[in-house]
PDB file of C-alpha atoms in Angstrom:
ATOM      1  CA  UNK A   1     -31.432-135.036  49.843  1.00 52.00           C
ATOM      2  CA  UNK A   2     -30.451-138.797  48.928  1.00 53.00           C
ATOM      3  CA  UNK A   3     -31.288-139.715  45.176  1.00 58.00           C
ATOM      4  CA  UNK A   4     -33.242-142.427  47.236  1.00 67.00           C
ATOM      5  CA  UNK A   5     -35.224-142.517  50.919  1.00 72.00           C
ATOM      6  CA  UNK A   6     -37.915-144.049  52.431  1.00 74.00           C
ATOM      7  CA  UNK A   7     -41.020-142.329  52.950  1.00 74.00           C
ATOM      8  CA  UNK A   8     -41.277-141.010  56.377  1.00 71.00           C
ATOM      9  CA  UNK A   9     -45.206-142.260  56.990  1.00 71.00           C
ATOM     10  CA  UNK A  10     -45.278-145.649  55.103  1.00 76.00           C
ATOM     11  CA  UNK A  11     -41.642-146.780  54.541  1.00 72.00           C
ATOM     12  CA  UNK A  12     -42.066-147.373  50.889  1.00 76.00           C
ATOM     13  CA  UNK A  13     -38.897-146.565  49.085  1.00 78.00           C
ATOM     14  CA  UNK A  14     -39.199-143.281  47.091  1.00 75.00           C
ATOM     15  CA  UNK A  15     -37.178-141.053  44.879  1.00 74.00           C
ATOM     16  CA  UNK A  16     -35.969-138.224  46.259  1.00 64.00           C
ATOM     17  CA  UNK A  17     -37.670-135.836  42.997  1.00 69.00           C
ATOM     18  CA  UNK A  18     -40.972-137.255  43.532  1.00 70.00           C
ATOM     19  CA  UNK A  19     -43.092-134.936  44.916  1.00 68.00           C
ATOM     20  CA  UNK A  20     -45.499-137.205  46.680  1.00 75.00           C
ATOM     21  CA  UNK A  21     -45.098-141.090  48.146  1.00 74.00           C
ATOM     22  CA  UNK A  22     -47.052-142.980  45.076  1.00 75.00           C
ATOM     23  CA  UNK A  23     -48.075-145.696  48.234  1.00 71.00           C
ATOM     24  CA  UNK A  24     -49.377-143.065  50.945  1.00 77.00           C
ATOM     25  CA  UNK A  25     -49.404-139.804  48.992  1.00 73.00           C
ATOM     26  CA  UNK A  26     -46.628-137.782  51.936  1.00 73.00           C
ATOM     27  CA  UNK A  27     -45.232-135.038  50.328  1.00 72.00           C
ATOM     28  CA  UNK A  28     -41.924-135.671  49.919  1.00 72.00           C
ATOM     29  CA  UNK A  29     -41.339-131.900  48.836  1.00 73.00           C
ATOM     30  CA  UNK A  30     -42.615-131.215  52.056  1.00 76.00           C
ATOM     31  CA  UNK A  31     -39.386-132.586  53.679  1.00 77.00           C
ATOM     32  CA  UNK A  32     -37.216-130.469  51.536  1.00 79.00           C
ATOM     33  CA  UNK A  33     -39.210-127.450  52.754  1.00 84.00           C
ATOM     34  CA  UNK A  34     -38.971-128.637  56.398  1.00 85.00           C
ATOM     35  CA  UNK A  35     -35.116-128.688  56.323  1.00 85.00           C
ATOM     36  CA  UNK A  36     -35.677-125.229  54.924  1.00 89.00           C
ATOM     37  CA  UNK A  37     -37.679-124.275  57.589  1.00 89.00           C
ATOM     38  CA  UNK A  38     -35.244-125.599  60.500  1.00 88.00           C
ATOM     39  CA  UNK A  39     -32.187-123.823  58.246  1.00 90.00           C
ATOM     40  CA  UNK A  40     -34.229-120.149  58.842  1.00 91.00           C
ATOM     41  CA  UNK A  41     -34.921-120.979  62.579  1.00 88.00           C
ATOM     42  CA  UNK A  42     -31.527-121.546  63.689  1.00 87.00           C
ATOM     43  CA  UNK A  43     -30.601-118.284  62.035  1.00 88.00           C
ATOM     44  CA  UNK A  44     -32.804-116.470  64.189  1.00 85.00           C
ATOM     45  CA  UNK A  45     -32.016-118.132  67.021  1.00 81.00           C
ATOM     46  CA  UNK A  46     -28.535-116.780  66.707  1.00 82.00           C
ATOM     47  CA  UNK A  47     -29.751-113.704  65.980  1.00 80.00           C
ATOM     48  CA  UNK A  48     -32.155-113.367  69.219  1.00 75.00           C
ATOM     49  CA  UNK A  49     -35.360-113.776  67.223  1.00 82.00           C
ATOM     50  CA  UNK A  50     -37.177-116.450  69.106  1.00 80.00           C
ATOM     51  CA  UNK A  51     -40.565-115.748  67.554  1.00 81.00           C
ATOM     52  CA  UNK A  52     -39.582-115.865  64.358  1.00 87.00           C
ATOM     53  CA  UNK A  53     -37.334-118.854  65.318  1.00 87.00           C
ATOM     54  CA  UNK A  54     -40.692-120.658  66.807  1.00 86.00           C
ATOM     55  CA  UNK A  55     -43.150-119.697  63.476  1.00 89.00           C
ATOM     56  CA  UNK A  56     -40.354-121.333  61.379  1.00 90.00           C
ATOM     57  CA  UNK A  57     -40.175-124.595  63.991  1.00 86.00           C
ATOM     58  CA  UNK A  58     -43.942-124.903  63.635  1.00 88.00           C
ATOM     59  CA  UNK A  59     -43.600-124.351  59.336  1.00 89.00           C
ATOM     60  CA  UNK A  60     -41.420-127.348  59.408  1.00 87.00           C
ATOM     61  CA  UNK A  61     -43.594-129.454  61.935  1.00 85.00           C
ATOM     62  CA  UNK A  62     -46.465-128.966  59.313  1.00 84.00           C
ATOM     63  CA  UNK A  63     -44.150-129.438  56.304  1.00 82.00           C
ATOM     64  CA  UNK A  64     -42.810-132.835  58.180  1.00 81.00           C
ATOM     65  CA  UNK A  65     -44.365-133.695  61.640  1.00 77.00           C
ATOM     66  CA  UNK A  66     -41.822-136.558  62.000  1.00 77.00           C
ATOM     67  CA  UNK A  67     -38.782-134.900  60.916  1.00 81.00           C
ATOM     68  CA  UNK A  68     -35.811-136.063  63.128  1.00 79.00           C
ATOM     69  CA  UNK A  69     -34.149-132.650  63.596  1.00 84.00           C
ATOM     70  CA  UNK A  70     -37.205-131.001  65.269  1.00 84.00           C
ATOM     71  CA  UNK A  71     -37.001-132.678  68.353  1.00 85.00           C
ATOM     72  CA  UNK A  72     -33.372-131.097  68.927  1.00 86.00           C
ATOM     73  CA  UNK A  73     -34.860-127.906  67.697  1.00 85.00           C
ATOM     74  CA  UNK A  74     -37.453-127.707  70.174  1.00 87.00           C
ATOM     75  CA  UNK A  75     -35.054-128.165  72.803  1.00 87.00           C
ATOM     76  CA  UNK A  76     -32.759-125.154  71.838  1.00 85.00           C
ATOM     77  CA  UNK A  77     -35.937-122.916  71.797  1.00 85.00           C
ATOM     78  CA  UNK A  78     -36.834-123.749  74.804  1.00 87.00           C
ATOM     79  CA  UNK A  79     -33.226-122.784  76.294  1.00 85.00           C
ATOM     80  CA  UNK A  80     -33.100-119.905  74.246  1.00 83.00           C
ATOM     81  CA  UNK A  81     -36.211-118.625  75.320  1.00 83.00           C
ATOM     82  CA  UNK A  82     -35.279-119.673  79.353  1.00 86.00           C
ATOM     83  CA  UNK A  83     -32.141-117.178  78.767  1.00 84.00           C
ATOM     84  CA  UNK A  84     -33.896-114.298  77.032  1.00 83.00           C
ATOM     85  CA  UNK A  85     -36.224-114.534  79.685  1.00 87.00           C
ATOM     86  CA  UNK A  86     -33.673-114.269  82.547  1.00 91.00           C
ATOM     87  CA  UNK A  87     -31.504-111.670  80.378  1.00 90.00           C
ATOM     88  CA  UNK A  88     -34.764-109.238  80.049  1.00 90.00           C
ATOM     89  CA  UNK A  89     -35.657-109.422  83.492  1.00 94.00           C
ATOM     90  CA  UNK A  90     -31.707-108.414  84.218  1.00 94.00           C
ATOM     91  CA  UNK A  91     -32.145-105.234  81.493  1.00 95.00           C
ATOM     92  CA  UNK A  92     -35.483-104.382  82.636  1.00 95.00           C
ATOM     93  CA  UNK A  93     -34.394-104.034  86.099  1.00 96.00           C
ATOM     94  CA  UNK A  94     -31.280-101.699  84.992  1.00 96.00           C
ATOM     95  CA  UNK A  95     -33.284 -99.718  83.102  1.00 95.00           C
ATOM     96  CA  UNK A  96     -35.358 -99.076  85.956  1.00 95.00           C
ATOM     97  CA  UNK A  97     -32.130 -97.618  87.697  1.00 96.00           C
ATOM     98  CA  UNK A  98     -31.096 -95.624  84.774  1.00 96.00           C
ATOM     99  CA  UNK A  99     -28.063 -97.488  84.645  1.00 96.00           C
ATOM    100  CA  UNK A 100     -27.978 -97.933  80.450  1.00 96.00           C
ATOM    101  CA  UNK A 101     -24.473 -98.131  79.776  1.00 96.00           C
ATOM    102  CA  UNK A 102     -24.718-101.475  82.096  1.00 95.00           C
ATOM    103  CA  UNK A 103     -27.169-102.597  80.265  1.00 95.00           C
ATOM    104  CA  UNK A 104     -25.958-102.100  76.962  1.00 94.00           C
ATOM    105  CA  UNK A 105     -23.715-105.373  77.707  1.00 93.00           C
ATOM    106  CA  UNK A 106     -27.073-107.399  77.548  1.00 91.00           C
ATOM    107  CA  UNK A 107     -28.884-106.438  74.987  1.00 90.00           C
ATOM    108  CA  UNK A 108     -26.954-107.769  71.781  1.00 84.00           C
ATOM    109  CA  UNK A 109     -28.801-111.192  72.417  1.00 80.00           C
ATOM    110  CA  UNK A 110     -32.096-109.375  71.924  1.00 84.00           C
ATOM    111  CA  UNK A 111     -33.560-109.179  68.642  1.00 80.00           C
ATOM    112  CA  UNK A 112     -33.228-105.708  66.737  1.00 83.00           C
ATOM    113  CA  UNK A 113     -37.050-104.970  67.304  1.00 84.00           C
ATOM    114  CA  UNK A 114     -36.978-105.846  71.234  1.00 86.00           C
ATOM    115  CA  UNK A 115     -38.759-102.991  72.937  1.00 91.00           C
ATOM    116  CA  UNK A 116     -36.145-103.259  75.795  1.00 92.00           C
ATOM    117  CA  UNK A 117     -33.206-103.083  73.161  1.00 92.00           C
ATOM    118  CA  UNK A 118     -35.126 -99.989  71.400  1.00 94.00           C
ATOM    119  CA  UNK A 119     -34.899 -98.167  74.975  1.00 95.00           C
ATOM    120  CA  UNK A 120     -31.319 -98.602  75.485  1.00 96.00           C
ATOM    121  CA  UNK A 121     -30.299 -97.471  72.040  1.00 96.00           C
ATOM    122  CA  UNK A 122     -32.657 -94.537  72.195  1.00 96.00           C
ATOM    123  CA  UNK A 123     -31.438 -93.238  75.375  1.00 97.00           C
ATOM    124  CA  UNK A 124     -27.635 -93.861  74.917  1.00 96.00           C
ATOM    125  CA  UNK A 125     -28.356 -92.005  71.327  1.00 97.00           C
ATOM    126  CA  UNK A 126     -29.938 -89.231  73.105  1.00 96.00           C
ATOM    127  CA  UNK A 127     -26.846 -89.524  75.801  1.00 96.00           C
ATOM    128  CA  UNK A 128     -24.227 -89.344  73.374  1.00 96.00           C
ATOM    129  CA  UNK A 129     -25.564 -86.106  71.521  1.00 96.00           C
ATOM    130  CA  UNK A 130     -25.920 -84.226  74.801  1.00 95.00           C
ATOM    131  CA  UNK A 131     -22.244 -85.301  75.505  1.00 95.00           C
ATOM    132  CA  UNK A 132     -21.291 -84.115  71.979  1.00 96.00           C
ATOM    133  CA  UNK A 133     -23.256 -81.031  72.512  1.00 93.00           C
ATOM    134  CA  UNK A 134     -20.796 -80.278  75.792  1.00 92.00           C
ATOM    135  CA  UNK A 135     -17.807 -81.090  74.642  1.00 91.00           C
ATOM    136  CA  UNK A 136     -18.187 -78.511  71.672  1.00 93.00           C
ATOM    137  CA  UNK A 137     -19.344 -75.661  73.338  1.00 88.00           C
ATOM    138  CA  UNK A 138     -16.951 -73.288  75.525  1.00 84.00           C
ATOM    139  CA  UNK A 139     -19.764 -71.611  77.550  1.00 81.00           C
ATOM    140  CA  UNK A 140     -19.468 -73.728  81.071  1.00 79.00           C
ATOM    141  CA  UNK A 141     -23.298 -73.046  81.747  1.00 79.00           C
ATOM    142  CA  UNK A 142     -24.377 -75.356  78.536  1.00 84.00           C
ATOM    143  CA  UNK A 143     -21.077 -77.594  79.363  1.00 88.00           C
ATOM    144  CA  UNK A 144     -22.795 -78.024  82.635  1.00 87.00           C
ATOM    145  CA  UNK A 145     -27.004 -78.615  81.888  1.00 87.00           C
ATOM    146  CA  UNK A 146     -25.319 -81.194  79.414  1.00 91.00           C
ATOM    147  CA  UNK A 147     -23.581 -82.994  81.763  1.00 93.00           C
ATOM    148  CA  UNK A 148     -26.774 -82.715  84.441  1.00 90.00           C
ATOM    149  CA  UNK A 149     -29.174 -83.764  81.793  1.00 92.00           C
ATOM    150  CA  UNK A 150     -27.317 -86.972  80.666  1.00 95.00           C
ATOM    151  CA  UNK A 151     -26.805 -88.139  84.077  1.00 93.00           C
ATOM    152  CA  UNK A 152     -30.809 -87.724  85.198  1.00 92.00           C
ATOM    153  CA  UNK A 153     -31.429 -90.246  82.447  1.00 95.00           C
ATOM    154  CA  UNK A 154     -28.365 -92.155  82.967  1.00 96.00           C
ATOM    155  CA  UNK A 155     -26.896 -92.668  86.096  1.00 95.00           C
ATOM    156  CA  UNK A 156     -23.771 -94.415  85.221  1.00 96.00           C
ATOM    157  CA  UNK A 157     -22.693 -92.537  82.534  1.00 96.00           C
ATOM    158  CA  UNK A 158     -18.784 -91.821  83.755  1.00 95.00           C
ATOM    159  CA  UNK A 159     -17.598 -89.130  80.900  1.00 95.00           C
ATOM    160  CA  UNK A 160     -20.647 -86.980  82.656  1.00 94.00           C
ATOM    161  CA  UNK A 161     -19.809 -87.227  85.855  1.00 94.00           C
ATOM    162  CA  UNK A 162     -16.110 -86.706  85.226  1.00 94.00           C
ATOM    163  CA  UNK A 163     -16.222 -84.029  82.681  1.00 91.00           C
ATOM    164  CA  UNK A 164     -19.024 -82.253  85.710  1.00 86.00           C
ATOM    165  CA  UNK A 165     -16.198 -82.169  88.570  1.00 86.00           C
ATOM    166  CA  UNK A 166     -14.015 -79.845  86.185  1.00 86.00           C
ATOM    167  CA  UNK A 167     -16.772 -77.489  85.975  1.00 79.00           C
ATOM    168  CA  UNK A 168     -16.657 -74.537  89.475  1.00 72.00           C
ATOM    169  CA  UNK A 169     -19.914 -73.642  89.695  1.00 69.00           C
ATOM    170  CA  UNK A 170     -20.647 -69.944  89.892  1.00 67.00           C
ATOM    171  CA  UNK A 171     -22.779 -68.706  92.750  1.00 73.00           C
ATOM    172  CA  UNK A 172     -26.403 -67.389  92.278  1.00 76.00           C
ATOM    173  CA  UNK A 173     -26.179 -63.907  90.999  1.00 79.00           C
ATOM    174  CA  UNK A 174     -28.599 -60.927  92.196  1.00 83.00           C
ATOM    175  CA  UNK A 175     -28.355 -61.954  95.611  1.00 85.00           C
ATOM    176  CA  UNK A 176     -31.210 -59.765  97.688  1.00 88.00           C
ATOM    177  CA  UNK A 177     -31.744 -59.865 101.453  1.00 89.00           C
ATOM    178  CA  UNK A 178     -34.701 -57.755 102.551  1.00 91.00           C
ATOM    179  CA  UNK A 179     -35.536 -57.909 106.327  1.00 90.00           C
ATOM    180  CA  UNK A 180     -39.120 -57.972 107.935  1.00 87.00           C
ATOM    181  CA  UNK A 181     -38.716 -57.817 111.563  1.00 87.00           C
ATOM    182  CA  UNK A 182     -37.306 -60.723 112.869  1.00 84.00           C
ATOM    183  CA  UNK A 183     -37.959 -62.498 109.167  1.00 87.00           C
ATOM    184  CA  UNK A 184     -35.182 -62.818 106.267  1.00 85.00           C
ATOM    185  CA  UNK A 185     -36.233 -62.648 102.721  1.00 88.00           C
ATOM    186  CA  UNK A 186     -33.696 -63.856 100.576  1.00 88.00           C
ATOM    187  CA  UNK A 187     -34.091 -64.132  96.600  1.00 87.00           C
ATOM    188  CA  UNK A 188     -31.518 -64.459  93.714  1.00 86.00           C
ATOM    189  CA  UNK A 189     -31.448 -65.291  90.013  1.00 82.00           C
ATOM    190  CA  UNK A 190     -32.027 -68.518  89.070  1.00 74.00           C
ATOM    191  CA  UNK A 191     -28.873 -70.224  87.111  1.00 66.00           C
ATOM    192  CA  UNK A 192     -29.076 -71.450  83.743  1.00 62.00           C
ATOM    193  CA  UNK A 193     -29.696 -74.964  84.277  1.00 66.00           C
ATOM    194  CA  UNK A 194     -32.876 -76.471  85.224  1.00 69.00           C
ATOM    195  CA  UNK A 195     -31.292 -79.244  87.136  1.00 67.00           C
ATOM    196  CA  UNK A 196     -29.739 -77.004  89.487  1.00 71.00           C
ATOM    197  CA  UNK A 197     -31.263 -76.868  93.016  1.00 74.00           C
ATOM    198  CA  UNK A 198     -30.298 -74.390  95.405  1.00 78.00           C
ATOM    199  CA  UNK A 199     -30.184 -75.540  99.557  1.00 80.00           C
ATOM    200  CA  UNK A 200     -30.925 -72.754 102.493  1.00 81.00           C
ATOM    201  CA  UNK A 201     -28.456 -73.345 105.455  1.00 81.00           C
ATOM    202  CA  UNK A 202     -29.410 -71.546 108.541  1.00 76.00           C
ATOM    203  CA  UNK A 203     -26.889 -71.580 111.354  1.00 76.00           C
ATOM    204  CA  UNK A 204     -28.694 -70.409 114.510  1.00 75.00           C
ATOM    205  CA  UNK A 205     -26.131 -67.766 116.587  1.00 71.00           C
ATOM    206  CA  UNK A 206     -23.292 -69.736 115.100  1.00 65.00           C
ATOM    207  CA  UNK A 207     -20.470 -67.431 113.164  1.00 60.00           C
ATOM    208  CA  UNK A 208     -19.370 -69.432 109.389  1.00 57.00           C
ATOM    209  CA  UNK A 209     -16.375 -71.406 109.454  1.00 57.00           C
ATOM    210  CA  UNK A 210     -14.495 -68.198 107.431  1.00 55.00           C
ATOM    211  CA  UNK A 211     -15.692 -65.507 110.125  1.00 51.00           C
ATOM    212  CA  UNK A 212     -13.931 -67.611 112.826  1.00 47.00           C
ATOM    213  CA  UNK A 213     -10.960 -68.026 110.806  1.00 51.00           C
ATOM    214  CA  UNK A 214     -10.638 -64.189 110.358  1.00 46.00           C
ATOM    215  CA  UNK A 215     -10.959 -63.899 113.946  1.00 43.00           C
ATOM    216  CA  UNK A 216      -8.429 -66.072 114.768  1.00 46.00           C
ATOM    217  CA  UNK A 217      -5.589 -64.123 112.510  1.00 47.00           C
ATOM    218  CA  UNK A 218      -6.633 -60.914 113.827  1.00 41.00           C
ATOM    219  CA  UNK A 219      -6.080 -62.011 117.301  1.00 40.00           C
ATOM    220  CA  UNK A 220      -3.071 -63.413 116.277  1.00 34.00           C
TER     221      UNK A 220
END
């Protein structure tokens, strides 16, 4: 602050201690605390806090309602809050496709209590212990609900679906076949993981690709 100004509602000179304009009675503090005010806001700002960016903006409006800086500071709120806005719309939609590792990329202009930015951290947290629990166990059947679990909450998590094309899966075990007639019951023990599906093919007076191939070398 100058030693000397004029106040900002009257134009009377002023000191710059005086707490009020002795002509008008503007608090000349006030402008000290404005200044204050703007310094906070801008530090949100960079760090993705609009709302606490805005309460300070308004704090300095009522502090000085004719300070010169607020007019610039409205305008980078309003920018600010134009990108956020176009950013969370971007997140929220690849969220929606599980794709969190994508997202990630976004959400450092968020503010640290964004509900968006909370969901991304939570599930790549989650993400990474599964991974971790994989990669230090050496039974292939927890290796592999790992990987299957991290990838139904996060599609484009690449160290899952890499790590999963190293892993042979075993066939169901306790295959039974009973026969009713002309009808085929077929059950077997279900494997480990839960996101394992199993898929009936039924080939209709057709021999399987390795009884034709047997044929073929004992003919030959």
């Amino acid at each position: 602050m100058p030693l000397s100004m004029k106040c900002p509602k009257c134009g009377r000179p002023v000191a710059a201690q005086d707490y009020r304009c002795t002509a008008c009675g503007f608090s000349i503090i006030g402008m000290k605390d404005a200044r204050l005010h703007i310094e906070v806001a801008q530090v949100a700002l960079e760090e993705g806090d609009i709302d606490n960016a805005v309460k300070e903006y308004h704090a300095a409006e009522v502090c000085w309602p004719g300070c010169p800086e607020l007019g610039r500071m409205a305008g980078i709120i309003a920018e600010k809050k134009a990108e956020t806005g176009r950013l969370r719309e971007k997140v929220r939609q690849l969220c929606g496709d599980k794709r969190y590792y994508e997202a990630k990329w976004y959400i450092g202009a968020f503010a640290v209590n964004e509900p968006l930015r909370k969901e991304v951290e939570d599930v790549l947290d989650n993400v990474e212990d599964l991974l971790n629990k994989a990669n230090a166990s050496s039974d292939g059947n927890v290796r592999l609900d790992c990987y299957l679990r991290v990838l139904s909450v996060c599609s484009d998590c690449r160290e899952a679906e890499e790590k999963l094309k190293m892993i042979s899966l075993a066939p169901p075990s306790g295959m039974q076949t009973v026969v009713h007639g002309r009808n085929i019951r077929l059950s077997w023990q279900k494997g480990a993981s839960d996101y394992i599906s199993y898929k009936i093919v039924r080939k209709e007076n057709r021999c399987s690709s390795r009884s034709v191939q047997k044929a073929n070398e004992h003919r030959c």
